[in-house]
Coordinates of C-alpha atoms in Angstrom, one line a residue:
M1 CA 23.3 -65.9 4.0
T2 CA 22.4 -66.1 -0.3
K3 CA 21.7 -63.4 -1.6
I4 CA 19.5 -63.0 -4.9
V5 CA 18.6 -60.0 -7.3
I6 CA 15.8 -60.0 -10.0
I7 CA 16.4 -57.6 -12.9
G8 CA 12.2 -57.3 -13.6
G9 CA 9.4 -58.4 -12.3
V10 CA 6.0 -58.8 -13.4
A11 CA 5.5 -62.5 -14.8
G12 CA 9.2 -64.0 -14.2
G13 CA 10.5 -61.8 -12.4
A14 CA 7.4 -61.2 -9.2
S15 CA 6.9 -65.0 -9.5
A16 CA 11.3 -65.7 -9.1
A17 CA 11.3 -63.2 -6.1
A18 CA 7.9 -64.8 -3.8
R19 CA 9.0 -68.5 -4.3
A20 CA 12.7 -67.5 -3.3
R21 CA 11.5 -65.9 0.1
R22 CA 9.4 -68.5 0.6
L23 CA 11.9 -71.2 0.3
S24 CA 14.3 -69.2 2.8
E25 CA 13.3 -66.7 4.9
D26 CA 17.7 -65.4 5.1
A27 CA 17.9 -64.4 1.6
E28 CA 18.7 -61.2 1.2
I29 CA 16.4 -60.0 -2.0
I30 CA 16.5 -57.2 -4.0
M31 CA 14.8 -56.8 -7.4
F32 CA 15.6 -54.0 -9.6
E33 CA 12.6 -52.6 -11.9
R34 CA 13.7 -49.0 -14.4
G35 CA 9.4 -48.8 -14.9
Q36 CA 7.4 -47.5 -12.0
F37 CA 5.3 -50.3 -11.4
I38 CA 6.8 -54.2 -10.9
S39 CA 4.0 -56.3 -10.8
F40 CA 0.4 -55.9 -13.0
A41 CA -1.5 -57.1 -14.6
N42 CA -0.2 -56.6 -18.2
C43 CA -3.6 -59.3 -20.5
G44 CA -5.8 -57.0 -18.6
L45 CA -4.1 -53.5 -20.2
P46 CA -6.3 -53.6 -23.3
Y47 CA -9.6 -54.6 -21.1
H48 CA -9.5 -51.2 -19.3
I49 CA -8.6 -49.6 -22.0
G50 CA -12.1 -50.5 -23.0
G51 CA -14.2 -50.1 -20.1
D52 CA -14.1 -53.9 -19.1
I53 CA -11.9 -53.5 -16.2
Q54 CA -13.4 -50.1 -14.7
D55 CA -10.4 -49.6 -11.7
R56 CA -7.2 -48.8 -13.4
S57 CA -5.9 -49.8 -9.3
K58 CA -7.0 -53.5 -10.5
L59 CA -4.4 -53.8 -12.5
L60 CA -1.8 -53.0 -9.9
L61 CA -1.4 -56.9 -7.7
Q62 CA 1.9 -55.9 -6.1
T63 CA 3.1 -52.2 -5.4
P64 CA 7.0 -52.0 -3.4
E65 CA 5.7 -51.7 -0.5
S66 CA 3.1 -54.3 -0.2
F67 CA 6.0 -56.3 -1.5
L68 CA 7.8 -55.9 1.2
A69 CA 5.7 -56.3 3.6
R70 CA 4.4 -60.4 2.8
F71 CA 7.7 -60.6 1.3
N72 CA 10.1 -58.7 2.4
V73 CA 11.9 -57.9 -1.1
D74 CA 13.9 -55.1 -1.4
V75 CA 12.2 -53.7 -4.7
R76 CA 13.8 -50.2 -5.6
V77 CA 10.7 -49.1 -8.4
M78 CA 12.6 -45.9 -11.1
N79 CA 16.4 -48.2 -11.1
E80 CA 17.7 -49.7 -14.0
V81 CA 20.3 -52.5 -14.5
I82 CA 22.7 -51.1 -16.8
A83 CA 25.4 -53.4 -16.4
I84 CA 26.0 -57.0 -15.8
N85 CA 29.9 -57.7 -14.0
R86 CA 30.1 -61.2 -14.4
S87 CA 33.5 -61.8 -12.9
E88 CA 33.0 -60.0 -10.2
K89 CA 29.3 -61.4 -9.5
T90 CA 28.4 -57.1 -9.4
V91 CA 25.4 -55.2 -11.6
T92 CA 25.3 -51.8 -12.1
V93 CA 22.8 -49.9 -11.1
K94 CA 21.2 -46.3 -12.7
N95 CA 19.0 -44.3 -10.5
L96 CA 16.1 -43.2 -12.9
V97 CA 15.2 -40.3 -10.4
D98 CA 18.5 -38.6 -9.4
G99 CA 20.6 -39.5 -12.4
T100 CA 22.6 -41.6 -9.8
E101 CA 24.8 -45.2 -10.2
Y102 CA 25.8 -48.0 -7.9
H103 CA 27.2 -51.8 -7.9
E104 CA 25.2 -54.5 -6.5
S105 CA 26.2 -57.7 -5.7
Y106 CA 24.9 -60.7 -6.0
D107 CA 24.6 -64.8 -5.6
F108 CA 22.7 -65.8 -7.4
L109 CA 21.6 -63.2 -10.8
L110 CA 18.0 -63.9 -12.4
L111 CA 17.1 -61.7 -16.1
S112 CA 13.9 -61.0 -16.3
P113 CA 13.1 -58.3 -18.4
G114 CA 10.3 -59.2 -21.3
A115 CA 10.3 -58.7 -24.5
S116 CA 9.6 -55.1 -26.0
P117 CA 7.3 -53.8 -29.1
I118 CA 8.7 -54.4 -32.5
V119 CA 8.9 -51.0 -33.8
P120 CA 9.4 -51.3 -37.9
P121 CA 11.8 -48.9 -39.7
I122 CA 8.4 -47.1 -40.9
A123 CA 8.4 -43.9 -42.3
G124 CA 6.7 -41.3 -39.8
L125 CA 6.1 -43.6 -37.1
D126 CA 7.1 -40.9 -34.5
N127 CA 4.6 -39.1 -33.3
P128 CA 2.4 -38.1 -30.5
L129 CA -0.6 -40.0 -32.0
T130 CA 1.7 -43.8 -32.3
H131 CA 1.7 -46.0 -29.5
S132 CA 2.6 -49.6 -28.7
L133 CA 0.9 -51.2 -26.4
R134 CA 3.7 -52.9 -23.1
N135 CA 3.1 -51.6 -19.6
I136 CA 1.6 -49.4 -17.2
P137 CA 2.6 -46.8 -19.0
D138 CA 1.7 -47.4 -21.9
M139 CA -1.7 -48.0 -21.6
D140 CA -2.1 -44.3 -19.9
R141 CA -0.6 -42.6 -22.4
I142 CA -3.3 -44.4 -25.1
I143 CA -6.2 -43.3 -22.7
Q144 CA -5.4 -40.0 -22.5
T145 CA -4.9 -39.5 -26.3
I146 CA -8.4 -41.3 -26.4
Q147 CA -9.8 -38.6 -24.1
M148 CA -7.5 -35.9 -25.0
N149 CA -7.7 -36.0 -29.5
K150 CA -11.7 -37.7 -29.1
P151 CA -10.7 -40.0 -32.1
T152 CA -13.5 -41.2 -34.1
H153 CA -11.1 -42.8 -35.9
A154 CA -8.9 -45.5 -34.4
T155 CA -6.6 -47.8 -36.7
V156 CA -3.9 -50.9 -35.2
V157 CA -1.6 -52.7 -37.1
G158 CA -0.9 -56.4 -35.7
G159 CA -4.4 -59.0 -35.6
G160 CA -2.5 -60.6 -32.3
F161 CA -3.5 -60.8 -28.6
I162 CA -2.6 -57.4 -28.3
G163 CA -4.4 -56.6 -31.2
L164 CA -7.2 -58.3 -31.7
E165 CA -7.8 -56.8 -28.2
M166 CA -7.7 -53.0 -28.8
M167 CA -9.6 -53.7 -31.8
E168 CA -12.2 -54.5 -29.2
A169 CA -11.6 -51.7 -27.2
F170 CA -12.1 -49.8 -29.1
H171 CA -15.2 -50.6 -30.9
Q172 CA -16.3 -50.4 -27.1
L173 CA -15.5 -46.9 -26.6
G174 CA -17.4 -46.4 -30.0
I175 CA -14.6 -45.7 -32.3
K176 CA -14.7 -46.8 -36.0
T177 CA -11.3 -49.1 -36.1
T178 CA -9.8 -50.7 -39.2
L179 CA -7.2 -53.4 -38.0
I180 CA -4.8 -54.0 -40.8
E181 CA -2.5 -57.8 -40.5
M182 CA 0.2 -58.3 -43.2
A183 CA -0.3 -61.5 -43.5
D184 CA -3.3 -62.9 -44.6
Q185 CA -5.1 -64.3 -41.4
V186 CA -5.4 -63.3 -37.4
M187 CA -4.3 -65.0 -34.9
T188 CA -2.0 -67.0 -36.5
P189 CA -1.0 -69.9 -33.6
V190 CA -4.3 -71.3 -34.9
D191 CA -4.4 -72.1 -38.4
R192 CA -6.3 -70.5 -41.7
E193 CA -9.7 -71.8 -42.6
M194 CA -10.2 -71.7 -38.1
A195 CA -9.6 -67.7 -38.1
G196 CA -11.5 -67.4 -41.2
F197 CA -14.8 -67.5 -38.0
V198 CA -12.8 -64.5 -36.5
H199 CA -12.6 -63.1 -39.7
H200 CA -16.8 -63.3 -40.0
E201 CA -17.0 -61.9 -36.5
I202 CA -15.2 -59.2 -36.9
R203 CA -16.6 -58.0 -40.0
S204 CA -19.7 -59.0 -38.6
Q205 CA -19.7 -56.4 -36.0
G206 CA -18.3 -53.6 -38.8
I207 CA -15.0 -53.7 -38.3
D208 CA -12.6 -52.7 -41.6
L209 CA -10.6 -55.5 -41.6
R210 CA -7.3 -55.5 -44.2
L211 CA -5.6 -59.0 -44.9
G212 CA -2.8 -59.2 -47.0
V213 CA -1.7 -55.8 -46.6
A214 CA 1.3 -54.0 -44.6
L215 CA 1.6 -50.2 -43.2
K216 CA 4.3 -48.6 -45.9
S217 CA 4.0 -44.8 -44.7
V218 CA 2.5 -43.0 -42.2
E219 CA 2.1 -38.8 -41.9
F220 CA 1.2 -36.9 -38.8
V221 CA -1.3 -33.7 -39.7
A222 CA -1.3 -31.7 -36.8
T223 CA -5.4 -30.2 -36.0
T224 CA -5.4 -27.5 -33.1
S225 CA -3.0 -27.1 -30.6
I226 CA -3.5 -27.7 -27.0
A227 CA -3.3 -24.5 -24.6
N228 CA -2.6 -25.1 -20.7
T229 CA -1.5 -23.0 -18.4
D230 CA 1.1 -24.6 -17.2
A231 CA 4.0 -23.8 -19.3
G232 CA 5.2 -28.3 -18.8
E233 CA 2.0 -28.9 -19.9
Q234 CA 1.6 -27.4 -22.8
A235 CA 4.5 -28.3 -24.0
S236 CA 3.8 -32.6 -23.2
T237 CA 0.4 -32.4 -25.2
Q238 CA 1.3 -28.8 -28.2
H239 CA 0.7 -31.2 -31.6
L240 CA -0.7 -34.0 -29.9
C241 CA -4.4 -33.4 -31.7
G242 CA -4.2 -33.7 -35.4
Q243 CA -4.9 -37.0 -37.9
L244 CA -2.0 -39.4 -40.0
S245 CA -2.2 -40.5 -42.8
L246 CA -1.6 -44.3 -44.2
T247 CA -0.3 -45.3 -46.8
L248 CA 0.1 -49.0 -48.0
S249 CA 1.9 -52.1 -49.6
N250 CA -1.4 -52.1 -51.7
G251 CA -1.2 -48.5 -52.6
E252 CA -4.5 -47.4 -50.8
S253 CA -4.4 -44.8 -47.9
L254 CA -6.5 -44.2 -45.0
T255 CA -7.2 -41.2 -42.2
T256 CA -6.9 -41.7 -38.8
E257 CA -6.4 -40.5 -35.5
L258 CA -5.2 -42.9 -33.7
L259 CA -2.6 -45.9 -34.5
I260 CA -1.3 -48.9 -32.5
M261 CA 1.2 -50.6 -33.5
A262 CA 0.7 -54.5 -32.0
I263 CA 2.8 -57.0 -34.6
G264 CA 4.9 -58.5 -32.5
V265 CA 7.4 -58.1 -29.7
R266 CA 10.8 -59.7 -29.4
P267 CA 13.3 -60.9 -26.7
E268 CA 14.9 -58.1 -24.7
T269 CA 18.4 -59.7 -24.7
T270 CA 19.9 -56.4 -24.1
L271 CA 22.1 -56.5 -20.9
A272 CA 22.4 -60.3 -21.3
Q273 CA 24.1 -59.7 -25.1
Q274 CA 26.2 -57.2 -23.3
A275 CA 27.4 -59.5 -20.7
G276 CA 28.7 -61.7 -23.2
L277 CA 25.8 -64.7 -22.4
E278 CA 24.6 -66.5 -24.9
I279 CA 22.1 -66.2 -27.3
G280 CA 20.1 -68.2 -28.9
Q281 CA 19.6 -69.1 -32.4
L282 CA 16.2 -67.5 -32.4
G283 CA 17.7 -64.9 -30.8
G284 CA 16.6 -65.0 -27.5
I285 CA 18.5 -65.8 -24.2
W286 CA 20.0 -69.1 -23.9
T287 CA 18.9 -71.9 -21.0
N288 CA 19.1 -75.0 -20.2
A289 CA 16.4 -77.3 -18.5
E290 CA 16.9 -75.9 -15.1
M291 CA 16.9 -72.3 -16.6
Q292 CA 20.0 -71.0 -15.6
T293 CA 22.4 -69.5 -18.9
S294 CA 25.1 -70.0 -20.0
D295 CA 26.6 -68.2 -16.6
P296 CA 26.0 -71.2 -14.1
F297 CA 25.2 -68.2 -11.6
I298 CA 23.0 -66.0 -13.7
Y299 CA 18.8 -66.8 -15.1
A300 CA 16.7 -66.8 -17.2
V301 CA 12.8 -66.8 -17.6
G302 CA 10.3 -64.9 -19.3
D303 CA 9.8 -63.7 -22.6
A304 CA 13.7 -63.1 -22.6
V305 CA 14.4 -66.6 -23.4
E306 CA 14.3 -69.6 -25.9
E307 CA 12.4 -73.0 -24.2
Q308 CA 11.7 -75.9 -25.5
D309 CA 9.1 -76.9 -27.7
F310 CA 7.2 -79.6 -26.0
V311 CA 6.3 -81.5 -28.8
T312 CA 9.3 -81.1 -31.6
G313 CA 12.2 -80.6 -28.1
K314 CA 13.6 -77.8 -30.1
P315 CA 13.7 -74.3 -29.2
T316 CA 11.0 -72.1 -29.9
L317 CA 10.3 -68.6 -28.6
V318 CA 6.5 -68.3 -26.3
P319 CA 5.6 -64.6 -24.8
L320 CA 2.9 -66.2 -22.5
A321 CA 2.2 -66.1 -19.1
G322 CA 2.4 -69.4 -17.4
P323 CA 5.3 -70.7 -18.8
A324 CA 7.1 -66.9 -17.6
N325 CA 5.1 -67.3 -14.1
R326 CA 6.5 -71.4 -13.8
Q327 CA 9.6 -70.7 -14.9
G328 CA 10.7 -68.0 -11.8
R329 CA 9.8 -70.3 -10.1
M330 CA 11.6 -72.5 -10.8
A331 CA 15.0 -71.0 -11.0
A332 CA 14.1 -69.9 -7.4
D333 CA 14.1 -73.4 -7.0
N334 CA 17.4 -74.8 -8.6
M335 CA 18.7 -71.3 -6.7
F336 CA 18.7 -73.7 -4.2
G337 CA 19.6 -76.4 -5.2
R338 CA 16.0 -77.9 -5.9
K339 CA 17.2 -79.4 -10.0
G340 CA 13.3 -79.0 -11.9
T341 CA 13.8 -78.7 -14.9
Y342 CA 11.8 -76.7 -17.6
Q343 CA 9.0 -79.9 -19.1
G344 CA 8.7 -77.3 -22.3
T345 CA 6.1 -75.1 -23.2
Q346 CA 2.9 -76.5 -25.3
G347 CA 2.1 -72.3 -25.9
T348 CA -1.8 -72.7 -24.6
A349 CA -3.1 -69.7 -25.7
I350 CA -7.1 -68.2 -26.2
C351 CA -8.1 -64.6 -26.9
K352 CA -10.9 -63.1 -26.9
V353 CA -13.0 -61.6 -30.0
F354 CA -15.8 -60.3 -29.7
D355 CA -18.2 -63.2 -28.7
L356 CA -16.5 -65.6 -30.2
A357 CA -13.4 -67.0 -28.1
V358 CA -10.1 -68.5 -30.4
A359 CA -8.0 -70.8 -28.7
S360 CA -5.2 -73.1 -29.3
T361 CA -2.0 -76.0 -28.0
G362 CA 0.6 -77.6 -29.5
K363 CA 1.8 -76.8 -33.0
N364 CA -0.5 -75.6 -35.7
E365 CA -1.0 -77.1 -39.1
K366 CA 1.7 -74.5 -40.8
Q367 CA 4.2 -75.6 -37.7
L368 CA 4.3 -79.1 -38.7
K369 CA 4.4 -78.7 -42.9
R370 CA 7.3 -76.0 -42.6
E371 CA 8.6 -79.3 -39.7
G372 CA 8.6 -81.8 -42.1
I373 CA 6.6 -83.6 -39.9
E374 CA 3.4 -86.0 -41.6
Y375 CA 0.5 -85.2 -39.4
E376 CA -2.9 -85.7 -40.3
K377 CA -6.5 -83.6 -39.2
V378 CA -9.9 -84.0 -38.8
Y379 CA -12.5 -81.6 -37.7
V380 CA -15.6 -81.2 -36.0
H381 CA -18.3 -78.6 -36.2
T382 CA -20.9 -79.5 -32.6
A383 CA -23.2 -78.6 -30.0
S384 CA -21.2 -76.9 -26.4
H385 CA -23.9 -78.8 -25.1
A386 CA -26.5 -81.3 -25.6
S387 CA -28.1 -79.6 -28.1
Y388 CA -31.7 -79.2 -27.3
Y389 CA -30.9 -77.5 -24.0
P390 CA -31.2 -73.7 -24.9
G391 CA -27.7 -72.1 -25.4
A392 CA -25.8 -74.6 -27.1
E393 CA -23.5 -73.4 -29.7
I394 CA -21.6 -74.6 -32.4
V395 CA -18.0 -75.5 -31.4
S396 CA -15.6 -75.5 -34.7
F397 CA -12.4 -77.6 -33.4
K398 CA -9.1 -78.7 -35.1
M399 CA -6.6 -81.9 -33.8
L400 CA -3.3 -82.4 -35.7
F401 CA -1.7 -86.0 -34.9
D402 CA 0.4 -88.9 -36.3
P403 CA -1.5 -90.9 -38.9
N404 CA 0.5 -93.4 -37.2
S405 CA 1.3 -93.3 -33.8
G406 CA -1.8 -91.0 -32.5
K407 CA 0.5 -88.9 -31.2
I408 CA -1.5 -85.6 -30.4
F409 CA 0.2 -82.5 -32.1
G410 CA -2.1 -80.0 -31.1
A411 CA -5.7 -78.4 -31.7
Q412 CA -7.8 -75.1 -32.2
A413 CA -11.7 -73.9 -31.3
V414 CA -13.3 -71.5 -31.9
G415 CA -16.5 -70.8 -30.8
K416 CA -19.0 -68.6 -28.5
D417 CA -19.2 -71.7 -25.8
G418 CA -17.2 -74.0 -23.7
I419 CA -13.4 -73.3 -25.8
D420 CA -11.5 -72.9 -22.9
K421 CA -12.4 -76.6 -21.2
R422 CA -12.1 -78.2 -24.7
I423 CA -8.0 -77.1 -25.6
D424 CA -7.7 -77.1 -21.6
V425 CA -8.2 -80.7 -21.9
M426 CA -6.6 -81.2 -24.8
A427 CA -3.2 -79.6 -23.2
V428 CA -3.5 -81.6 -20.6
A429 CA -4.0 -84.6 -22.4
Q430 CA -0.9 -83.3 -25.0
R431 CA 0.8 -82.9 -21.7
A432 CA 0.1 -86.2 -20.5
G433 CA 0.8 -87.9 -22.9
M434 CA -2.4 -89.3 -24.4
T435 CA -3.5 -90.7 -28.0
V436 CA -6.7 -90.0 -30.4
E437 CA -7.5 -93.5 -29.3
Q438 CA -7.3 -92.9 -25.3
L439 CA -8.7 -90.0 -26.7
Q440 CA -12.0 -91.3 -27.7
H441 CA -12.4 -92.8 -23.4
L442 CA -12.2 -89.8 -21.7
E443 CA -15.1 -89.2 -19.4
L444 CA -15.7 -85.1 -18.9
T445 CA -19.0 -83.6 -17.3
Y446 CA -22.0 -84.2 -18.6
A447 CA -25.6 -82.5 -18.2
P448 CA -27.1 -80.5 -20.7
P449 CA -26.5 -77.3 -20.0
Y450 CA -22.7 -78.1 -19.4
G451 CA -22.4 -80.8 -22.4
S452 CA -23.2 -84.0 -24.6
A453 CA -23.0 -87.9 -24.0
K454 CA -19.6 -87.3 -26.7
D455 CA -18.5 -84.8 -26.2
V456 CA -16.4 -82.4 -29.2
I457 CA -12.8 -83.9 -28.1
N458 CA -15.1 -87.6 -28.0
Q459 CA -16.1 -87.4 -31.5
A460 CA -12.9 -85.9 -32.6
A461 CA -11.2 -88.8 -30.9
F462 CA -14.4 -90.9 -33.0
V463 CA -13.2 -89.3 -36.5
A464 CA -9.0 -89.4 -36.0
T465 CA -9.3 -93.6 -35.4
N466 CA -11.7 -94.4 -38.5
L467 CA -9.4 -92.2 -40.6
M468 CA -6.2 -94.9 -38.5
K469 CA -8.1 -97.7 -38.4
G470 CA -8.8 -97.0 -42.1
D471 CA -12.5 -97.5 -41.4
A472 CA -12.9 -93.5 -43.1
K473 CA -10.8 -92.4 -45.2
A474 CA -10.5 -89.0 -45.6
I475 CA -10.1 -85.5 -48.1
H476 CA -9.7 -82.4 -46.6
F477 CA -11.2 -78.5 -48.2
D478 CA -7.2 -77.5 -49.2
Q479 CA -7.6 -80.4 -52.1
L480 CA -10.4 -80.1 -53.3
A481 CA -8.5 -77.5 -55.8
T482 CA -7.3 -80.1 -58.2
L483 CA -10.1 -83.3 -58.5
S484 CA -9.3 -85.1 -61.4
D485 CA -11.1 -86.1 -64.3
D486 CA -11.9 -89.4 -62.4
Q487 CA -12.9 -87.6 -59.6
I488 CA -16.9 -86.9 -58.5
I489 CA -18.6 -84.4 -55.6
L490 CA -21.6 -86.2 -54.3
D491 CA -23.1 -84.2 -51.9
V492 CA -24.6 -85.8 -49.5
R493 CA -27.0 -82.7 -48.3
N494 CA -31.2 -81.3 -48.2
P495 CA -31.5 -79.3 -50.8
E496 CA -32.9 -76.6 -48.6
E497 CA -29.2 -76.1 -47.0
R498 CA -27.7 -75.7 -50.3
Q499 CA -29.4 -72.7 -51.0
E500 CA -27.9 -69.3 -52.5
G501 CA -25.0 -70.7 -54.1
C502 CA -23.5 -72.8 -50.7
Y503 CA -22.9 -75.9 -52.2
L504 CA -19.7 -77.2 -54.2
Q505 CA -19.1 -76.4 -58.3
G506 CA -20.4 -79.6 -60.2
D507 CA -21.5 -81.7 -57.6
I508 CA -24.7 -84.7 -57.2
N509 CA -26.6 -84.0 -54.8
I510 CA -28.2 -86.6 -53.3
P511 CA -29.3 -86.9 -49.1
V512 CA -28.1 -89.5 -47.4
D513 CA -31.5 -90.8 -46.7
Q514 CA -32.3 -91.4 -50.2
L515 CA -28.3 -92.8 -50.6
R516 CA -29.1 -96.0 -50.2
Q517 CA -32.2 -95.8 -52.7
R518 CA -30.0 -94.3 -55.5
L519 CA -27.0 -96.2 -56.3
N520 CA -27.9 -97.0 -58.7
E521 CA -26.7 -93.0 -60.2
L522 CA -23.6 -92.9 -58.6
P523 CA -20.8 -95.1 -60.9
K524 CA -18.7 -97.3 -59.6
D525 CA -15.3 -96.7 -62.7
K526 CA -14.8 -93.4 -60.2
E527 CA -13.9 -91.7 -56.7
I528 CA -17.1 -90.1 -55.5
I529 CA -16.0 -87.0 -53.0
I530 CA -18.7 -87.0 -50.0
Y531 CA -19.5 -83.7 -48.2
C532 CA -22.3 -82.7 -45.9
Q533 CA -22.4 -79.9 -43.6
V534 CA -19.5 -81.3 -41.1
G535 CA -19.3 -84.5 -42.2
L536 CA -21.2 -86.0 -39.8
R537 CA -23.7 -87.4 -42.7
G538 CA -21.1 -87.7 -44.8
N539 CA -19.5 -90.6 -42.6
V540 CA -22.3 -92.3 -42.6
A541 CA -22.7 -91.7 -46.6
Y542 CA -19.3 -93.3 -46.7
R543 CA -19.7 -96.4 -44.5
Q544 CA -22.6 -97.1 -47.0
L545 CA -20.9 -96.5 -50.7
V546 CA -17.7 -98.7 -49.4
N547 CA -20.0 -101.1 -47.9
N548 CA -21.2 -101.9 -51.7
G549 CA -18.0 -101.5 -53.7
F550 CA -18.0 -98.0 -54.2
K551 CA -14.9 -95.8 -53.8
A552 CA -14.9 -92.7 -52.0
R553 CA -13.7 -90.2 -49.8
N554 CA -15.0 -88.1 -47.1
L555 CA -14.7 -84.1 -46.3
I556 CA -13.8 -83.8 -42.7
G557 CA -15.3 -80.8 -41.2
G558 CA -17.6 -80.7 -44.1
Y559 CA -18.8 -77.4 -46.5
R560 CA -18.7 -75.7 -42.7
T561 CA -14.5 -76.4 -42.8
Y562 CA -14.2 -75.1 -46.4
F563 CA -16.5 -72.3 -46.6
Y564 CA -14.9 -70.0 -43.2
S565 CA -11.5 -71.3 -45.3
K566 CA -12.0 -68.4 -47.7
V567 CA -13.6 -65.7 -45.0

């Protein structure tokens, strides 16, 4: 009889336990969790705080009792594994309720400890009004602080998934919110120009968004004390009410009544390191493709491990629930000799930011530059479904690809409708090894309420294939600052689109429908940089010009991409 011990629940550990039981009714399966909860929807925590998910119990996916009843798994909450004894194939466990310690043997051990919030060494962070959000108790403490302190202002540090979701939660609760991000953008899985759409949405909701600044120090100032008849309660909430004075790296300061630190997470590797398991170059637990650690009897999954990047094949850290679930299932398979291999992580993700969705898959431009990988990019801004049918919204879509082979490196999309399905299609296409040329032939559902005869993805593929075949020549928004005297800028939009300064300085305006009749106004000894609003009319103008002997390039993504790169 195989004995499997699992450290940690949530996505990876709980998936492994359930899969192991489905494969074997005889296996002994024990799961240790140092907290109170073994399987909870950690991605739903901000939405309970903000009120979207009203019932707290909906976040509890499994309890020890339900897991035992359905899967016959011995779940021991409030039991922390404090040591792995590899030579004896045992773990040392501390019962956090009574403080006793004991040993448990294993045939196979699975590590699923997750990742812990990064808490930077900032003076004054240790105070009752500062929180991070990783689990149910964290969520409960934040809710308690809101209920007791009744803050009118909250500050979130970090513009990633948790930071953005907490920002929106506070906004829904009527709490004025400041979002601080040290980088020049939020949502770093997408590139800066795509994040510009998110910045615009955040500011339009009245959020005080501060980019390019960091939190430098925190000072807690108690204002009133909570007095309770129960002395124990009084001790725990004595100085809950108060304010925080925050000092920022740019010399500015602000006063807030609730602070959320959401600057990222790091793999929880303490146990693995103490046990002498190999740690990867990025700081996560090293595993092979079968999710085995350097000890063949110990597997590791989830946020704590380094996984293989799908595009580059190099190690990466991607703390997402989807990969953790798949890895947990695969580790259980391999404990029973199935020899499955993990196929890499694309990092496919999506985030709701008020009325917008922002999503990505694969590599972004920043990552490709760091890796020294040659790439090309295209932008498409078009309707989420037939524009004549009510409710159509603009999908802003970016695709990155190999200019020689057409291999898909990554895709990003922002908008109010249809963002998830476009990125999901791109994630499947990338995993299937499709090229941008093949994307032209995708046959996607079309009816006016749902799509267009030429979908966003088809259109992006048309633009990319044009570039690869030489039917179009591109210039990008980030190249406009380095134009020479041998180039002129041509705006082919209509004059009314140029109102309120929405144009490039020093350009010439000839609407595309007048271009054939006014070609004599353009010089043939200079390269003409064409732009329109989104790039479509620019391509029409480009073909007219080059077919008439002009040198030209079209601004891919048009003025819309250029504008939002500055937001």
